Amino acid sequence: MVHFWDHTYRCFTFNKVDMVPTIEEYSTLLHYDVRNLLRIYWKQNVNFRGPLANLMGLLVDTVKARLKDKNGPCISWSDIRDVMGKACGDRHLSLFAFAIYELIVFPKALGYVSVELADFLF
């Protein structure tokens, strides 16, 4: 086992063997029924502007104007923070969850978050 230990990454590496669990294995481990695997495996042209506008409580045109392209569509964290300050109740909680999830799991350039998952999450 010692010759499989990678000191650089501090983990075991097994040459060309892929040890990453698949979506199906994650589904089994988490006891979550993945209903539409095609939605996860293949990137489609998803209209995320509508769900994002609904989540933020803004018009679709306003969201479209605020989007930036930083190797994919993203929105400024300050825009989300401003909308969170005006929101209340469930919308505030949903925006907070969206912001934390996006800032930690799928960050883009500094100060921007990816918005492609808005359709998938909400």
Short mmCIF file of N, CA and C in Angstrom, two decimals:
data_model
loop_
_atom_site.label_atom_id
_atom_site.label_comp_id
_atom_site.label_asym_id
_atom_site.label_seq_id
_atom_site.Cartn_x
_atom_site.Cartn_y
_atom_site.Cartn_z
N MET A 1 0.82 -1.20 0.00
CA MET A 1 0.00 0.00 0.00
C MET A 1 0.86 1.26 0.00
N VAL A 2 2.06 1.17 0.49
CA VAL A 2 2.91 2.35 0.62
C VAL A 2 3.21 2.96 -0.74
N HIS A 3 3.38 2.13 -1.76
CA HIS A 3 3.71 2.70 -3.08
C HIS A 3 2.51 3.35 -3.76
N PHE A 4 1.31 3.22 -3.22
CA PHE A 4 0.14 3.93 -3.76
C PHE A 4 -0.07 5.29 -3.10
N TRP A 5 0.65 5.57 -2.02
CA TRP A 5 0.48 6.83 -1.30
C TRP A 5 1.14 7.97 -2.07
N ASP A 6 0.38 9.02 -2.32
CA ASP A 6 0.88 10.20 -3.02
C ASP A 6 1.12 11.30 -1.98
N HIS A 7 2.39 11.62 -1.76
CA HIS A 7 2.73 12.62 -0.74
C HIS A 7 2.27 14.01 -1.13
N THR A 8 2.22 14.29 -2.42
CA THR A 8 1.81 15.62 -2.88
C THR A 8 0.36 15.92 -2.53
N TYR A 9 -0.53 14.97 -2.87
CA TYR A 9 -1.96 15.17 -2.65
C TYR A 9 -2.45 14.61 -1.31
N ARG A 10 -1.57 13.89 -0.61
CA ARG A 10 -1.90 13.26 0.66
C ARG A 10 -3.12 12.35 0.55
N CYS A 11 -3.06 11.49 -0.45
CA CYS A 11 -4.13 10.50 -0.64
C CYS A 11 -3.55 9.32 -1.39
N PHE A 12 -4.32 8.26 -1.51
CA PHE A 12 -3.90 7.10 -2.28
C PHE A 12 -4.27 7.30 -3.74
N THR A 13 -3.37 6.96 -4.65
CA THR A 13 -3.66 6.99 -6.08
C THR A 13 -3.40 5.61 -6.65
N PHE A 14 -4.26 5.19 -7.53
CA PHE A 14 -4.17 3.86 -8.10
C PHE A 14 -4.03 3.95 -9.61
N ASN A 15 -2.98 4.60 -10.07
CA ASN A 15 -2.65 4.76 -11.49
C ASN A 15 -3.86 5.19 -12.31
N LYS A 16 -4.34 4.33 -13.19
CA LYS A 16 -5.42 4.73 -14.10
C LYS A 16 -6.80 4.24 -13.65
N VAL A 17 -6.91 3.78 -12.44
CA VAL A 17 -8.18 3.31 -11.92
C VAL A 17 -8.97 4.50 -11.38
N ASP A 18 -10.19 4.64 -11.83
CA ASP A 18 -11.04 5.75 -11.39
C ASP A 18 -11.78 5.33 -10.13
N MET A 19 -11.46 5.98 -9.03
CA MET A 19 -12.06 5.64 -7.74
C MET A 19 -13.19 6.59 -7.36
N VAL A 20 -13.56 7.50 -8.24
CA VAL A 20 -14.61 8.47 -7.94
C VAL A 20 -15.97 7.79 -8.08
N PRO A 21 -16.82 7.91 -7.07
CA PRO A 21 -18.15 7.30 -7.16
C PRO A 21 -18.98 7.93 -8.28
N THR A 22 -19.82 7.13 -8.89
CA THR A 22 -20.70 7.63 -9.94
C THR A 22 -21.95 8.24 -9.31
N ILE A 23 -22.76 8.86 -10.14
CA ILE A 23 -24.02 9.45 -9.66
C ILE A 23 -24.90 8.37 -9.04
N GLU A 24 -24.93 7.19 -9.65
CA GLU A 24 -25.76 6.12 -9.13
C GLU A 24 -25.28 5.68 -7.75
N GLU A 25 -23.95 5.61 -7.56
CA GLU A 25 -23.42 5.21 -6.26
C GLU A 25 -23.71 6.27 -5.19
N TYR A 26 -23.57 7.55 -5.56
CA TYR A 26 -23.94 8.61 -4.63
C TYR A 26 -25.43 8.53 -4.29
N SER A 27 -26.24 8.23 -5.28
CA SER A 27 -27.68 8.12 -5.06
C SER A 27 -27.98 7.02 -4.04
N THR A 28 -27.30 5.90 -4.16
CA THR A 28 -27.49 4.80 -3.23
C THR A 28 -26.99 5.16 -1.83
N LEU A 29 -25.81 5.77 -1.76
CA LEU A 29 -25.24 6.14 -0.46
C LEU A 29 -26.10 7.16 0.29
N LEU A 30 -26.67 8.11 -0.45
CA LEU A 30 -27.44 9.17 0.16
C LEU A 30 -28.93 8.87 0.26
N HIS A 31 -29.33 7.68 -0.25
CA HIS A 31 -30.74 7.29 -0.28
C HIS A 31 -31.58 8.36 -0.96
N TYR A 32 -31.11 8.82 -2.11
CA TYR A 32 -31.79 9.86 -2.88
C TYR A 32 -32.08 9.32 -4.26
N ASP A 33 -33.32 9.38 -4.68
CA ASP A 33 -33.72 8.87 -5.99
C ASP A 33 -33.45 9.92 -7.05
N VAL A 34 -32.47 9.66 -7.91
CA VAL A 34 -32.17 10.57 -9.01
C VAL A 34 -33.14 10.25 -10.13
N ARG A 35 -34.02 11.19 -10.41
CA ARG A 35 -35.10 10.94 -11.36
C ARG A 35 -34.67 11.08 -12.81
N ASN A 36 -33.82 12.03 -13.10
CA ASN A 36 -33.47 12.30 -14.49
C ASN A 36 -31.96 12.36 -14.63
N LEU A 37 -31.34 11.21 -14.92
CA LEU A 37 -29.89 11.15 -15.02
C LEU A 37 -29.36 11.97 -16.19
N LEU A 38 -30.13 12.07 -17.28
CA LEU A 38 -29.66 12.85 -18.43
C LEU A 38 -29.46 14.31 -18.04
N ARG A 39 -30.25 14.79 -17.14
CA ARG A 39 -30.14 16.17 -16.69
C ARG A 39 -28.81 16.40 -15.97
N ILE A 40 -28.27 15.37 -15.34
CA ILE A 40 -27.02 15.49 -14.60
C ILE A 40 -25.81 15.22 -15.48
N TYR A 41 -25.85 14.22 -16.32
CA TYR A 41 -24.67 13.82 -17.07
C TYR A 41 -24.35 14.71 -18.26
N TRP A 42 -25.35 15.26 -18.92
CA TRP A 42 -25.09 16.05 -20.12
C TRP A 42 -25.50 17.49 -19.91
N LYS A 43 -24.59 18.37 -20.24
CA LYS A 43 -24.89 19.80 -20.12
C LYS A 43 -25.81 20.20 -21.26
N GLN A 44 -26.93 20.74 -20.91
CA GLN A 44 -27.90 21.17 -21.89
C GLN A 44 -28.02 22.68 -21.83
N ASN A 45 -28.64 23.24 -22.83
CA ASN A 45 -28.93 24.66 -22.80
C ASN A 45 -30.12 24.87 -21.88
N VAL A 46 -29.85 25.14 -20.65
CA VAL A 46 -30.88 25.28 -19.63
C VAL A 46 -31.24 26.75 -19.48
N ASN A 47 -32.52 27.03 -19.43
CA ASN A 47 -32.97 28.39 -19.20
C ASN A 47 -33.03 28.61 -17.69
N PHE A 48 -31.92 29.06 -17.13
CA PHE A 48 -31.84 29.29 -15.70
C PHE A 48 -32.29 30.70 -15.33
N ARG A 49 -32.49 31.57 -16.32
CA ARG A 49 -32.83 32.96 -16.02
C ARG A 49 -34.19 33.09 -15.34
N GLY A 50 -35.16 32.30 -15.78
CA GLY A 50 -36.50 32.35 -15.18
C GLY A 50 -36.49 31.92 -13.72
N PRO A 51 -35.95 30.72 -13.40
CA PRO A 51 -35.90 30.32 -12.00
C PRO A 51 -35.05 31.26 -11.13
N LEU A 52 -33.96 31.78 -11.70
CA LEU A 52 -33.12 32.71 -10.94
C LEU A 52 -33.86 34.02 -10.68
N ALA A 53 -34.58 34.52 -11.69
CA ALA A 53 -35.36 35.75 -11.51
C ALA A 53 -36.46 35.53 -10.47
N ASN A 54 -37.10 34.37 -10.50
CA ASN A 54 -38.14 34.05 -9.52
C ASN A 54 -37.54 33.97 -8.11
N LEU A 55 -36.38 33.35 -8.00
CA LEU A 55 -35.72 33.23 -6.71
C LEU A 55 -35.32 34.59 -6.16
N MET A 56 -34.83 35.46 -7.04
CA MET A 56 -34.37 36.78 -6.59
C MET A 56 -35.49 37.80 -6.50
N GLY A 57 -36.67 37.48 -7.06
CA GLY A 57 -37.79 38.41 -7.02
C GLY A 57 -37.60 39.57 -7.97
N LEU A 58 -36.91 39.33 -9.08
CA LEU A 58 -36.63 40.37 -10.07
C LEU A 58 -37.22 39.96 -11.41
N LEU A 59 -37.27 40.90 -12.34
CA LEU A 59 -37.69 40.59 -13.70
C LEU A 59 -36.56 39.85 -14.42
N VAL A 60 -36.94 39.02 -15.40
CA VAL A 60 -35.96 38.26 -16.16
C VAL A 60 -34.99 39.20 -16.87
N ASP A 61 -35.48 40.31 -17.40
CA ASP A 61 -34.61 41.27 -18.09
C ASP A 61 -33.58 41.87 -17.14
N THR A 62 -33.98 42.12 -15.90
CA THR A 62 -33.05 42.67 -14.91
C THR A 62 -31.95 41.66 -14.59
N VAL A 63 -32.34 40.39 -14.43
CA VAL A 63 -31.36 39.34 -14.17
C VAL A 63 -30.42 39.19 -15.36
N LYS A 64 -30.98 39.22 -16.56
CA LYS A 64 -30.17 39.09 -17.77
C LYS A 64 -29.14 40.22 -17.85
N ALA A 65 -29.53 41.43 -17.46
CA ALA A 65 -28.61 42.57 -17.50
C ALA A 65 -27.49 42.44 -16.46
N ARG A 66 -27.76 41.78 -15.36
CA ARG A 66 -26.76 41.65 -14.29
C ARG A 66 -25.81 40.48 -14.48
N LEU A 67 -26.14 39.56 -15.39
CA LEU A 67 -25.28 38.39 -15.60
C LEU A 67 -23.98 38.79 -16.28
N LYS A 68 -22.91 38.14 -15.86
CA LYS A 68 -21.59 38.32 -16.46
C LYS A 68 -21.13 36.98 -16.99
N ASP A 69 -20.16 37.01 -17.90
CA ASP A 69 -19.61 35.77 -18.42
C ASP A 69 -18.18 35.61 -17.92
N LYS A 70 -18.01 34.77 -16.93
CA LYS A 70 -16.69 34.46 -16.37
C LYS A 70 -16.49 32.96 -16.55
N ASN A 71 -16.23 32.56 -17.80
CA ASN A 71 -16.12 31.14 -18.15
C ASN A 71 -17.42 30.42 -17.80
N GLY A 72 -18.51 31.02 -18.16
CA GLY A 72 -19.84 30.51 -17.87
C GLY A 72 -20.65 31.61 -17.21
N PRO A 73 -21.97 31.53 -17.27
CA PRO A 73 -22.80 32.59 -16.70
C PRO A 73 -22.69 32.64 -15.18
N CYS A 74 -22.53 33.83 -14.67
CA CYS A 74 -22.46 34.01 -13.23
C CYS A 74 -23.00 35.39 -12.86
N ILE A 75 -23.27 35.57 -11.59
CA ILE A 75 -23.82 36.82 -11.10
C ILE A 75 -22.98 37.27 -9.91
N SER A 76 -22.92 38.54 -9.73
CA SER A 76 -22.11 39.11 -8.65
C SER A 76 -22.69 38.75 -7.29
N TRP A 77 -21.82 38.44 -6.35
CA TRP A 77 -22.25 38.15 -4.99
C TRP A 77 -22.94 39.37 -4.39
N SER A 78 -22.49 40.56 -4.75
CA SER A 78 -23.12 41.77 -4.20
C SER A 78 -24.57 41.90 -4.65
N ASP A 79 -24.88 41.46 -5.88
CA ASP A 79 -26.28 41.49 -6.34
C ASP A 79 -27.15 40.56 -5.49
N ILE A 80 -26.64 39.37 -5.21
CA ILE A 80 -27.39 38.42 -4.39
C ILE A 80 -27.53 38.96 -2.97
N ARG A 81 -26.46 39.54 -2.43
CA ARG A 81 -26.50 40.10 -1.08
C ARG A 81 -27.51 41.23 -0.97
N ASP A 82 -27.56 42.09 -2.01
CA ASP A 82 -28.52 43.20 -2.00
C ASP A 82 -29.97 42.70 -2.00
N VAL A 83 -30.23 41.69 -2.82
CA VAL A 83 -31.59 41.13 -2.89
C VAL A 83 -31.93 40.43 -1.58
N MET A 84 -30.95 39.76 -0.97
CA MET A 84 -31.19 39.09 0.32
C MET A 84 -31.57 40.09 1.39
N GLY A 85 -31.00 41.29 1.34
CA GLY A 85 -31.31 42.31 2.32
C GLY A 85 -32.74 42.79 2.24
N LYS A 86 -33.35 42.70 1.06
CA LYS A 86 -34.73 43.16 0.87
C LYS A 86 -35.74 42.03 1.00
N ALA A 87 -35.28 40.78 0.91
CA ALA A 87 -36.19 39.63 0.95
C ALA A 87 -36.52 39.27 2.39
N CYS A 88 -37.61 38.54 2.55
CA CYS A 88 -37.98 38.07 3.88
C CYS A 88 -38.62 36.69 3.76
N GLY A 89 -38.64 35.98 4.86
CA GLY A 89 -39.29 34.68 4.91
C GLY A 89 -38.56 33.61 4.12
N ASP A 90 -39.35 32.82 3.40
CA ASP A 90 -38.81 31.70 2.64
C ASP A 90 -37.87 32.15 1.53
N ARG A 91 -38.16 33.28 0.91
CA ARG A 91 -37.30 33.77 -0.17
C ARG A 91 -35.91 34.10 0.37
N HIS A 92 -35.86 34.71 1.54
CA HIS A 92 -34.57 35.04 2.15
C HIS A 92 -33.79 33.76 2.46
N LEU A 93 -34.47 32.77 3.02
CA LEU A 93 -33.83 31.50 3.35
C LEU A 93 -33.34 30.79 2.09
N SER A 94 -34.15 30.78 1.03
CA SER A 94 -33.75 30.16 -0.23
C SER A 94 -32.55 30.87 -0.85
N LEU A 95 -32.56 32.19 -0.82
CA LEU A 95 -31.42 32.95 -1.34
C LEU A 95 -30.16 32.69 -0.53
N PHE A 96 -30.31 32.60 0.78
CA PHE A 96 -29.17 32.33 1.64
C PHE A 96 -28.58 30.95 1.33
N ALA A 97 -29.45 29.94 1.20
CA ALA A 97 -28.99 28.59 0.88
C ALA A 97 -28.33 28.56 -0.49
N PHE A 98 -28.93 29.24 -1.47
CA PHE A 98 -28.37 29.31 -2.81
C PHE A 98 -26.99 29.97 -2.78
N ALA A 99 -26.87 31.07 -2.06
CA ALA A 99 -25.61 31.81 -2.01
C ALA A 99 -24.51 30.99 -1.35
N ILE A 100 -24.82 30.36 -0.23
CA ILE A 100 -23.81 29.56 0.47
C ILE A 100 -23.39 28.38 -0.39
N TYR A 101 -24.36 27.70 -0.98
CA TYR A 101 -24.06 26.55 -1.83
C TYR A 101 -23.18 26.97 -3.01
N GLU A 102 -23.53 28.07 -3.63
CA GLU A 102 -22.78 28.52 -4.80
C GLU A 102 -21.41 29.07 -4.42
N LEU A 103 -21.29 29.78 -3.32
CA LEU A 103 -19.99 30.35 -2.94
C LEU A 103 -19.00 29.28 -2.51
N ILE A 104 -19.49 28.21 -1.89
CA ILE A 104 -18.59 27.18 -1.38
C ILE A 104 -18.37 26.06 -2.39
N VAL A 105 -19.44 25.57 -3.01
CA VAL A 105 -19.32 24.41 -3.88
C VAL A 105 -18.96 24.78 -5.31
N PHE A 106 -19.58 25.81 -5.86
CA PHE A 106 -19.34 26.18 -7.25
C PHE A 106 -18.94 27.65 -7.39
N PRO A 107 -17.82 28.05 -6.82
CA PRO A 107 -17.41 29.45 -6.99
C PRO A 107 -16.88 29.70 -8.39
N LYS A 108 -17.00 30.89 -8.85
CA LYS A 108 -16.42 31.30 -10.14
C LYS A 108 -15.28 32.25 -9.85
N ALA A 109 -15.17 33.31 -10.59
CA ALA A 109 -14.17 34.33 -10.32
C ALA A 109 -14.49 34.98 -8.98
N LEU A 110 -13.52 35.62 -8.40
CA LEU A 110 -13.69 36.23 -7.09
C LEU A 110 -14.86 37.20 -7.08
N GLY A 111 -15.82 36.97 -6.19
CA GLY A 111 -16.98 37.85 -6.08
C GLY A 111 -18.14 37.47 -6.97
N TYR A 112 -18.03 36.38 -7.72
CA TYR A 112 -19.10 35.94 -8.61
C TYR A 112 -19.45 34.50 -8.32
N VAL A 113 -20.71 34.15 -8.54
CA VAL A 113 -21.16 32.78 -8.34
C VAL A 113 -21.83 32.28 -9.61
N SER A 114 -21.68 30.98 -9.87
CA SER A 114 -22.29 30.36 -11.03
C SER A 114 -23.80 30.29 -10.83
N VAL A 115 -24.55 30.51 -11.89
CA VAL A 115 -26.01 30.51 -11.76
C VAL A 115 -26.68 29.39 -12.54
N GLU A 116 -25.90 28.54 -13.18
CA GLU A 116 -26.50 27.48 -13.99
C GLU A 116 -27.28 26.48 -13.16
N LEU A 117 -26.97 26.35 -11.89
CA LEU A 117 -27.67 25.39 -11.05
C LEU A 117 -28.97 25.91 -10.47
N ALA A 118 -29.33 27.13 -10.77
CA ALA A 118 -30.58 27.69 -10.24
C ALA A 118 -31.77 26.86 -10.70
N ASP A 119 -31.74 26.41 -11.95
CA ASP A 119 -32.83 25.58 -12.47
C ASP A 119 -32.84 24.21 -11.79
N PHE A 120 -31.67 23.68 -11.52
CA PHE A 120 -31.56 22.35 -10.92
C PHE A 120 -31.95 22.37 -9.44
N LEU A 121 -31.56 23.42 -8.73
CA LEU A 121 -31.79 23.47 -7.29
C LEU A 121 -33.18 23.94 -6.92
N PHE A 122 -33.73 24.90 -7.67
CA PHE A 122 -34.99 25.51 -7.27
C PHE A 122 -36.03 25.35 -8.33
#
